[in-house]
Tab-separated table of C-alpha atoms in Angstrom:
chain	number	residue	atom	x	y	z
A	1	MET	CA	-21.427	18.989	14.572
A	2	GLU	CA	-22.662	16.908	17.456
A	3	GLY	CA	-20.030	14.145	17.220
A	4	ILE	CA	-17.008	16.443	17.326
A	5	SER	CA	-15.578	17.975	20.483
A	6	ARG	CA	-14.276	21.542	20.530
A	7	ALA	CA	-10.761	20.281	21.289
A	8	ARG	CA	-10.861	17.928	18.303
A	9	LEU	CA	-11.982	20.801	16.077
A	10	LEU	CA	-9.207	23.089	17.284
A	11	ALA	CA	-6.666	20.334	16.725
A	12	SER	CA	-7.939	20.038	13.164
A	13	ALA	CA	-7.804	23.726	12.238
A	14	THR	CA	-5.582	23.192	9.195
A	15	ALA	CA	-7.833	20.481	7.851
A	16	ILE	CA	-10.901	22.659	8.375
A	17	GLY	CA	-9.286	25.444	6.383
A	18	VAL	CA	-8.638	23.236	3.379
A	19	LEU	CA	-11.404	20.633	3.522
A	20	GLY	CA	-14.094	22.839	4.971
A	21	MET	CA	-16.177	22.139	8.017
A	22	PRO	CA	-18.856	19.945	6.374
A	23	LEU	CA	-16.360	17.542	4.817
A	24	LEU	CA	-14.200	17.333	7.939
A	25	THR	CA	-17.284	16.770	10.079
A	26	ALA	CA	-18.439	13.954	7.781
A	27	PHE	CA	-14.951	12.438	7.825
A	28	VAL	CA	-14.614	12.489	11.610
A	29	ASP	CA	-18.211	11.357	12.154
A	30	ALA	CA	-17.716	8.414	9.791
A	31	ALA	CA	-14.476	7.476	11.508
A	32	GLN	CA	-16.182	7.228	14.893
A	33	ASN	CA	-17.596	3.863	13.792
A	34	ALA	CA	-14.654	2.827	11.653
A	35	SER	CA	-13.546	-0.769	11.575
A	36	PRO	CA	-10.008	-1.656	12.681
A	37	ASP	CA	-9.139	-2.212	9.012
A	38	ASP	CA	-10.364	1.267	8.096
A	39	ILE	CA	-8.331	2.770	10.953
A	40	ALA	CA	-5.249	0.900	9.701
A	41	THR	CA	-5.836	2.290	6.195
A	42	LEU	CA	-6.185	5.811	7.600
A	43	ASN	CA	-2.906	5.345	9.495
A	44	THR	CA	-1.153	4.261	6.299
A	45	ALA	CA	-2.460	7.418	4.643
A	46	ILE	CA	-1.081	9.508	7.531
A	47	GLU	CA	2.362	8.017	6.906
A	48	LEU	CA	2.100	8.807	3.207
A	49	GLU	CA	0.995	12.399	3.856
A	50	ARG	CA	3.947	12.847	6.239
A	51	ALA	CA	6.243	11.675	3.450
A	52	GLY	CA	4.737	14.286	1.117
A	53	ILE	CA	5.265	17.009	3.712
A	54	LYS	CA	8.873	15.921	4.202
A	55	ALA	CA	9.504	15.845	0.453
A	56	TYR	CA	8.321	19.445	0.067
A	57	ASP	CA	10.294	20.547	3.153
A	58	ASP	CA	13.405	18.930	1.718
A	59	ALA	CA	12.784	20.491	-1.703
A	60	ALA	CA	12.393	23.956	-0.190
A	61	ALA	CA	15.583	23.487	1.832
A	62	THR	CA	17.632	23.044	-1.361
A	63	HIS	CA	16.994	26.692	-2.309
A	64	LEU	CA	16.884	25.561	-5.953
A	65	LEU	CA	13.271	26.502	-6.630
A	66	ALA	CA	12.359	29.761	-8.323
A	67	PRO	CA	10.076	31.910	-6.142
A	68	GLY	CA	6.899	31.067	-8.100
A	69	VAL	CA	7.683	27.353	-8.113
A	70	LEU	CA	8.468	27.469	-4.403
A	71	ALA	CA	5.092	29.104	-3.739
A	72	VAL	CA	3.302	26.279	-5.573
A	73	ALA	CA	5.383	23.640	-3.784
A	74	LEU	CA	4.509	25.172	-0.423
A	75	SER	CA	0.816	25.228	-1.346
A	76	PHE	CA	1.036	21.509	-2.168
A	77	ARG	CA	2.747	21.008	1.199
A	78	LYS	CA	-0.148	22.830	2.857
A	79	ASP	CA	-2.570	20.371	1.225
A	80	HIS	CA	-0.580	17.442	2.622
A	81	VAL	CA	-0.617	19.022	6.090
A	82	ALA	CA	-4.397	19.412	5.884
A	83	HIS	CA	-4.797	15.811	4.741
A	84	ARG	CA	-2.541	14.572	7.549
A	85	ASP	CA	-4.411	16.599	10.161
A	86	ALA	CA	-7.800	15.390	8.937
A	87	LEU	CA	-6.593	11.786	8.908
A	88	ILE	CA	-5.205	12.148	12.437
A	89	ALA	CA	-8.532	13.573	13.617
A	90	ALA	CA	-10.354	10.679	11.964
A	91	VAL	CA	-8.110	8.044	13.550
A	92	LYS	CA	-8.597	9.630	16.961
A	93	ALA	CA	-12.369	9.817	16.414
A	94	GLY	CA	-12.327	6.106	15.631
A	95	GLY	CA	-10.570	5.355	18.898
A	96	GLY	CA	-7.243	4.630	17.240
A	97	VAL	CA	-3.768	5.954	17.814
A	98	PRO	CA	-2.466	7.983	14.862
A	99	SER	CA	0.704	6.652	13.334
A	100	ALA	CA	3.809	8.719	14.019
A	101	ALA	CA	5.710	7.047	11.174
A	102	THR	CA	6.610	8.517	7.799
A	103	ALA	CA	6.444	6.417	4.639
A	104	LYS	CA	9.885	5.883	3.136
A	105	LEU	CA	10.637	7.619	-0.130
A	106	GLU	CA	13.532	6.898	-2.457
A	107	TYR	CA	15.200	10.252	-3.065
A	108	PRO	CA	17.076	10.887	-6.281
A	109	ALA	CA	19.810	13.507	-6.429
A	110	LEU	CA	18.087	16.883	-6.165
A	111	LYS	CA	20.537	19.121	-8.025
A	112	THR	CA	18.184	21.201	-10.167
A	113	GLN	CA	14.681	22.574	-10.069
A	114	ASN	CA	13.745	20.012	-12.732
A	115	ASP	CA	15.049	17.188	-10.500
A	116	ILE	CA	12.840	18.456	-7.680
A	117	LEU	CA	9.758	18.772	-9.887
A	118	THR	CA	10.287	15.264	-11.249
A	119	PHE	CA	10.675	13.883	-7.728
A	120	ALA	CA	7.612	15.777	-6.498
A	121	LYS	CA	5.598	14.362	-9.396
A	122	THR	CA	6.703	10.852	-8.420
A	123	VAL	CA	5.657	11.486	-4.802
A	124	GLU	CA	2.259	12.794	-5.898
A	125	GLU	CA	1.756	9.864	-8.298
A	126	ARG	CA	2.472	7.451	-5.451
A	127	ALA	CA	-0.036	9.254	-3.227
A	128	ALA	CA	-2.699	9.263	-5.950
A	129	SER	CA	-2.100	5.599	-6.744
A	130	THR	CA	-2.323	4.661	-3.077
A	131	TYR	CA	-5.593	6.515	-2.532
A	132	LEU	CA	-7.023	4.986	-5.704
A	133	SER	CA	-6.079	1.503	-4.536
A	134	VAL	CA	-7.568	1.816	-1.028
A	135	ILE	CA	-10.902	3.436	-1.845
A	136	PRO	CA	-12.592	0.087	-2.588
A	137	ASP	CA	-11.178	-1.394	0.630
A	138	PHE	CA	-12.926	1.021	2.979
A	139	LYS	CA	-15.816	-0.665	4.729
A	140	ASP	CA	-17.319	2.741	5.480
A	141	ARG	CA	-18.343	4.398	2.206
A	142	LYS	CA	-18.151	7.897	3.736
A	143	LEU	CA	-14.486	7.293	4.495
A	144	ALA	CA	-14.062	6.060	0.929
A	145	GLY	CA	-15.653	9.296	-0.293
A	146	VAL	CA	-13.247	11.441	1.691
A	147	ALA	CA	-10.307	9.393	0.415
A	148	ALA	CA	-11.631	10.002	-3.107
A	149	SER	CA	-11.693	13.747	-2.440
A	150	ILE	CA	-8.043	13.570	-1.367
A	151	LEU	CA	-7.297	11.533	-4.510
A	152	GLY	CA	-8.644	14.431	-6.559
A	153	VAL	CA	-6.209	16.841	-4.921
A	154	GLU	CA	-3.273	14.469	-5.447
A	155	THR	CA	-4.096	14.018	-9.126
A	156	THR	CA	-4.338	17.786	-9.532
A	157	HIS	CA	-0.836	18.036	-8.076
A	158	VAL	CA	0.370	15.416	-10.589
A	159	ALA	CA	-1.181	17.289	-13.511
A	160	LEU	CA	0.285	20.641	-12.479
A	161	LEU	CA	3.732	19.155	-11.958
A	162	ALA	CA	3.552	17.411	-15.342
A	163	GLN	CA	2.624	20.727	-16.933
A	164	ALA	CA	5.536	22.459	-15.187
A	165	LEU	CA	7.810	19.765	-16.617
A	166	ASN	CA	6.275	20.235	-20.092
A	167	GLU	CA	5.128	16.630	-20.062
A	168	LEU	CA	2.055	15.350	-21.803
A	169	PRO	CA	-0.317	13.145	-19.814
A	170	ALA	CA	1.005	9.599	-19.707
A	171	TYR	CA	-2.389	7.931	-19.879
A	172	PRO	CA	-2.941	5.534	-22.774
A	173	SER	CA	-6.706	6.060	-22.822
A	174	ALA	CA	-9.555	8.047	-21.319
A	175	PHE	CA	-9.704	5.673	-18.332
A	176	VAL	CA	-7.099	5.088	-15.647
A	177	THR	CA	-6.953	1.763	-13.849
A	178	GLN	CA	-4.870	0.623	-10.964
């Protein structure tokens, strides 16, 4: 824990709760020596996580979700908050300025619970696809490993949303490529 200040830890409380102290510590420690390109990639991920948070906030505000579905949606939102907070801590540890932007999402009409679930699945697929595409670009392999752990959460969200929509997996084979 030597590379992390107490203030940085307190600012990352949400991320610690979800990622756990060892993973967050590794993430922030790795980011301390991050290249400018890695910091830029982390900032792009922050923008994407903010978009996920906004999507779940907007979905909850429609009041169209059944209580159980709302609870799952809010737990997915919590994951995005933890990812955002961890990414912000990493950017700061690397000497960068965290992006305040939010990635733009194309919203369909959200008139039913099914519309919301379909939209949420699209948001999660975009997040998973983005993490998958940037993992090889990280110069620091520890940062790539943390991005891969986030990818796992995003793909779990996709699978659960597909199940809620009674959809079968849309993968043509046992391997997924970009």
